[in-house]
Short mmCIF file of C-alpha atoms in Angstrom, two decimals:
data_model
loop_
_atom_site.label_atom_id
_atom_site.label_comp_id
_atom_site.label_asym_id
_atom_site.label_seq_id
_atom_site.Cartn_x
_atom_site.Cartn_y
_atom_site.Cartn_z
CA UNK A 1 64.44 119.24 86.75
CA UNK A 2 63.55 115.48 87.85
CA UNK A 3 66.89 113.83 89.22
CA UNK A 4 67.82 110.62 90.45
CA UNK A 5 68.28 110.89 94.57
CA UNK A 6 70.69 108.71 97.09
CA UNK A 7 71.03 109.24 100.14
CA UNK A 8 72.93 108.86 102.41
CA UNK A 9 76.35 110.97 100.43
CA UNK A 10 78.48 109.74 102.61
CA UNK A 11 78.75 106.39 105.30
CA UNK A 12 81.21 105.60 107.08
CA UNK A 13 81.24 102.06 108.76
CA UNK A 14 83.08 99.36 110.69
CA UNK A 15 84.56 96.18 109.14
CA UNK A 16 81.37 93.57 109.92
CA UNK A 17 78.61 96.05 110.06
CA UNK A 18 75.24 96.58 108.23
CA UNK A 19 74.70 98.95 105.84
CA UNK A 20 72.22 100.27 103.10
CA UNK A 21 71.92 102.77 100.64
CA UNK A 22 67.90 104.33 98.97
CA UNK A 23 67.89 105.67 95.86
CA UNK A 24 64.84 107.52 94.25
CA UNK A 25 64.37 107.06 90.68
CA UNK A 26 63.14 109.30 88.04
CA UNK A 27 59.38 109.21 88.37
CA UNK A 28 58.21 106.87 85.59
CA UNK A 29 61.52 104.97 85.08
CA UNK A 30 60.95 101.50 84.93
CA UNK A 31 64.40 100.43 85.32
CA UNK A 32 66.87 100.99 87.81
CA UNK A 33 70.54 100.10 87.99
CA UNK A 34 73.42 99.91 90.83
CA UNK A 35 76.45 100.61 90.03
CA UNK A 36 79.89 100.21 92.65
CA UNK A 37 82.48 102.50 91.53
CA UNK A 38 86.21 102.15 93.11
CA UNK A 39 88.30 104.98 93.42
CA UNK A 40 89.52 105.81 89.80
CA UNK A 41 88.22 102.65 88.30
CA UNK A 42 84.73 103.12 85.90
CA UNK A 43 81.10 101.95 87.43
CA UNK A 44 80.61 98.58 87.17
CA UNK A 45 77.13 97.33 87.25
CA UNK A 46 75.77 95.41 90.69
CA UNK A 47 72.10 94.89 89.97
CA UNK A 48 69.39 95.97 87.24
CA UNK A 49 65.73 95.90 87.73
CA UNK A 50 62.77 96.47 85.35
CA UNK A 51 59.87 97.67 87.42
CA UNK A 52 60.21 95.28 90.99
CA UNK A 53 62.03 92.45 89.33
CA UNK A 54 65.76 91.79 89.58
CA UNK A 55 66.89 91.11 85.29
CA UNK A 56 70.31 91.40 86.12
CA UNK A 57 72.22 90.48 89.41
CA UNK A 58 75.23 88.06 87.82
CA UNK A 59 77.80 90.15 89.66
CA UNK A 60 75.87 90.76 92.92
CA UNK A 61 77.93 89.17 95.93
CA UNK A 62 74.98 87.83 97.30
CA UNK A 63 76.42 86.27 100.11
CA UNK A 64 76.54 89.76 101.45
CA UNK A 65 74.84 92.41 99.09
CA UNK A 66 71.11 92.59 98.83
CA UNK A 67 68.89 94.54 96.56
CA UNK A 68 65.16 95.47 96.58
CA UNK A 69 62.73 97.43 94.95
CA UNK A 70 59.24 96.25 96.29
CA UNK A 71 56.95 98.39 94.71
CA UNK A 72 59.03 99.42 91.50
CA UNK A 73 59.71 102.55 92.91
CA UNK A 74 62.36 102.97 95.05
CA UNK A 75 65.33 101.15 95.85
CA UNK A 76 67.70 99.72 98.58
CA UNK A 77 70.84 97.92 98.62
CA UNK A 78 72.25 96.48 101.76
CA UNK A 79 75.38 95.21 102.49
CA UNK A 80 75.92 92.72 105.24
CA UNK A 81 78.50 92.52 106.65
CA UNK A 82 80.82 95.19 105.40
CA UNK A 83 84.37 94.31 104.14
CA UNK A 84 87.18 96.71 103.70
CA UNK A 85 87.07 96.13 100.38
CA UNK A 86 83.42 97.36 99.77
CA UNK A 87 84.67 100.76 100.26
CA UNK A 88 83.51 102.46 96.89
CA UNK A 89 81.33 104.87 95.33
CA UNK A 90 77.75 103.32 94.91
CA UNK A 91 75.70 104.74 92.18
CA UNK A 92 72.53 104.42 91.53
CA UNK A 93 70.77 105.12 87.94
CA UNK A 94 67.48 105.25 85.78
CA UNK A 95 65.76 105.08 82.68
CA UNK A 96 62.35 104.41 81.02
CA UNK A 97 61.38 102.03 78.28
CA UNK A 98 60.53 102.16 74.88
CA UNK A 99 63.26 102.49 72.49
CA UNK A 100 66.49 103.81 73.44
CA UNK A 101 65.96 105.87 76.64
CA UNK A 102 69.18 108.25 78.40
CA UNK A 103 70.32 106.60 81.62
CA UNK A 104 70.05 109.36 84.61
CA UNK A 105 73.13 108.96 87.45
CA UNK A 106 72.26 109.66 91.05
CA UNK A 107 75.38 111.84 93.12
CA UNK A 108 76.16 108.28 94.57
CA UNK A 109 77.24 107.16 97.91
CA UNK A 110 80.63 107.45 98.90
CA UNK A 111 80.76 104.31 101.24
CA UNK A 112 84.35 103.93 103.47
CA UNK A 113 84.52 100.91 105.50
CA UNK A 114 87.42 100.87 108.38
CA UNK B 1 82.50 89.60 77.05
CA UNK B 2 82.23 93.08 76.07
CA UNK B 3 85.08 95.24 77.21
CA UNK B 4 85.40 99.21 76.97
CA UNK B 5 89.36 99.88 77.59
CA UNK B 6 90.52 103.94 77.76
CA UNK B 7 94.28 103.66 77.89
CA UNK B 8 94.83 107.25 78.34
CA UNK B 9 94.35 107.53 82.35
CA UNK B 10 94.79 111.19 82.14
CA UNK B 11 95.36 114.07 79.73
CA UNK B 12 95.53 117.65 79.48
CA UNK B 13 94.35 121.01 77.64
CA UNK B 14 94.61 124.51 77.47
CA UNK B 15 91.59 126.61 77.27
CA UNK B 16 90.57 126.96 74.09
CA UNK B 17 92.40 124.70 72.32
CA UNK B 18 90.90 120.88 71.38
CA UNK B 19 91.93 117.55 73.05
CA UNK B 20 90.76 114.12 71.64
CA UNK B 21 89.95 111.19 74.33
CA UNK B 22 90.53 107.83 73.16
CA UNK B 23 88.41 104.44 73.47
CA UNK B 24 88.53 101.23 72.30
CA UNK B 25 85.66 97.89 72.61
CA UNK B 26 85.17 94.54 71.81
CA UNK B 27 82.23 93.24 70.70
CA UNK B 28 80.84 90.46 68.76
CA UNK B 29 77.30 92.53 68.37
CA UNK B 30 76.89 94.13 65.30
CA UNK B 31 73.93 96.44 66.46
CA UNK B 32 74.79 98.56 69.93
CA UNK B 33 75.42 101.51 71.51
CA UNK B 34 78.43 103.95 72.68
CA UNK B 35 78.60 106.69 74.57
CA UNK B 36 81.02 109.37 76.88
CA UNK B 37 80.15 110.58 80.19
CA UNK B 38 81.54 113.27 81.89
CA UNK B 39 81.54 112.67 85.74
CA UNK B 40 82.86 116.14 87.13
CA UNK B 41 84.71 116.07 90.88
CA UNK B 42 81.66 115.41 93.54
CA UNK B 43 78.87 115.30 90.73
CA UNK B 44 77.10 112.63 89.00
CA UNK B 45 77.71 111.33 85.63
CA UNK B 46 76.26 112.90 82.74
CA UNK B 47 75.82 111.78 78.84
CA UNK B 48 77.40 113.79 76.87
CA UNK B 49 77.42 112.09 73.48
CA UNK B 50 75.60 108.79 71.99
CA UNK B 51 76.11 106.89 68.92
CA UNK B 52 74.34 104.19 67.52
CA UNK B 53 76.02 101.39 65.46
CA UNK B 54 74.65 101.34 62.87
CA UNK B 55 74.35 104.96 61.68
CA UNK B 56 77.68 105.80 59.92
CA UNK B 57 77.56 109.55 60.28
CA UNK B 58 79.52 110.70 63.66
CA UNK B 59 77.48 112.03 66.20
CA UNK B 60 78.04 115.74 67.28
CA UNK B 61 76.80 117.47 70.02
CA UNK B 62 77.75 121.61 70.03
CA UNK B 63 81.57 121.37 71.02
CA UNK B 64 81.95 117.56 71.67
CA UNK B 65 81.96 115.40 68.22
CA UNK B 66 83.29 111.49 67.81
CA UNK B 67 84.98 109.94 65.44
CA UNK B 68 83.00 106.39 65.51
CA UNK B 69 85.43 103.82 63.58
CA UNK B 70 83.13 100.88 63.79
CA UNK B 71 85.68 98.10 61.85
CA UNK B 72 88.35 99.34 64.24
CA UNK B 73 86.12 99.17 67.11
CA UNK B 74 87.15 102.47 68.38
CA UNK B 75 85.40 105.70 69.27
CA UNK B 76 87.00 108.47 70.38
CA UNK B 77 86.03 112.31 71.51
CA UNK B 78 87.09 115.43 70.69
CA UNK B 79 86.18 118.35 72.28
CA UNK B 80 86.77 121.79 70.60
CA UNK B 81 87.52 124.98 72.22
CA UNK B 82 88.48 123.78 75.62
CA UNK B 83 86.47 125.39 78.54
CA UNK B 84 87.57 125.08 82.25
CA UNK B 85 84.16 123.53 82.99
CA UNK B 86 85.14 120.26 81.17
CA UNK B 87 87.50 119.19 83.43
CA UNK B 88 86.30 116.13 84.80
CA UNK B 89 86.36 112.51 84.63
CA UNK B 90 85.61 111.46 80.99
CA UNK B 91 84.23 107.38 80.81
CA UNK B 92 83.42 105.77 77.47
CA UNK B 93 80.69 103.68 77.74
CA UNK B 94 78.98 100.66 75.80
CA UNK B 95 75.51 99.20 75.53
CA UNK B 96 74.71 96.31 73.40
CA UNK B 97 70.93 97.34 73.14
CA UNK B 98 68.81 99.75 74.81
CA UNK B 99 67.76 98.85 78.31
CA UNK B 100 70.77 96.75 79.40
CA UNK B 101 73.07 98.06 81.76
CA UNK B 102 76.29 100.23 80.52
CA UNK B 103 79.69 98.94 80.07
CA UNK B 104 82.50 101.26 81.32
CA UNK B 105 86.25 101.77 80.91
CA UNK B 106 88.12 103.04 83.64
CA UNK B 107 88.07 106.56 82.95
CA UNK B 108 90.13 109.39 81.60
CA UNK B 109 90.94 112.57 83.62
CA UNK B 110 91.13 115.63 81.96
CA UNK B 111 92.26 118.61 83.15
CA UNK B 112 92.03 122.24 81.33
CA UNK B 113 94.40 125.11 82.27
CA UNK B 114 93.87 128.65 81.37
#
């Protein structure tokens, strides 16, 4: 069964460092989401791309996050540098095009930043 | 702004028996879409139900139905005959057309007791 895959599960990092996260899309899903997720709170949406293009990156804190997804494929966001508050579950999702299409969720990555 | 609120942070069920989670939105869209996710302890988030707008009928989906009040912006789910394996983190989610990114409330917990 084709799932979405993150990696790493788990990071932990100092206050100031660099980090990143991959995710693997569905094979054939055009579009591609991040998600941050703090503890007990629901996902809230970081970045959205349609093939290699960012459509969606209003809540991005771009002085420090970063998202890419050269060849429409795969995916990496980077944070630099880490805050405490950063520390959250990053999630990472899918879905193709044409008409309503299901949204697939990755396992996430649980990030902790001390 | 679209908003998704759950104001029940957590509830409870015995096997067997049924439990209804609420949700309220706002939205000035009169075309969109809702849905619950189930996001079980260390596992990713899966649909469980969907509902379009603008089809009256309530969806159902084998022991999970809503009840889709669309002038009273609310949507809630009930799930019949209670099974252990639904305990998890229950998020009602919004979509204002297909391809944009999901709008979340912050989650219900259920847990089931035998």
């Amino acid at each position: 069964e084709a799932e979405v895959a993150q990696s790493p599960r788990y990071k932990i990092t100092e206050k100031s460092q660099a980090v990143a996260f991959w995710c693997d899309p569905i094979s054939g899903h055009a579009t591609l989401y991040w998600y941050r997720q703090i503890l007990g709170q629901g996902p809230e949406l970081l970045v959205q791309f349609q093939d290699e293009s960012v459509v969606d990156d209003s809540q991005l804190p771009k002085d420090r996050f970063s998202a890419e997804r050269l060849k429409g494929v795969d995916s990496t966001l980077k944070i630099q540098p880490a805050e405490l508050g950063d520390s959250a579950m990053y999630l990472c999702a899918s879905s193709g095009t044409g008409g309503y299409s299901e949204a697939f969720f990755g396992q996430g990555t649980r990030l902790t930043v001390v | 702004a679209q908003t998704v609120t759950q104001s029940q942070p957590e509830m409870s069920v015995q096997e067997a028996e049924t439990v209804t989670l609420s949700c309220t939105y706002d939205t000035s869209e009169s075309d969109y879409y809702l849905f619950w996710y189930k996001q079980p302890p260390s596992r990713q988030m899966i649909l469980v139900i969907r509902q379009e707008a603008y089809k009256q009928q309530n969806a159902t989906e084998n022991r999970f139905s809503v009840n889709f009040q669309k002038a009273a912006k609310s949507f809630s789910l009930k799930i019949s005959d209670s099974q252990l394996g639904d305990a998890a983190m229950y998020f009602c989610a919004y979509s204002y057309q297909a391809g944009t990114a999901l709008i979340f409330g912050k989650g219900t917990t259920l847990s089931v007791s035998s």
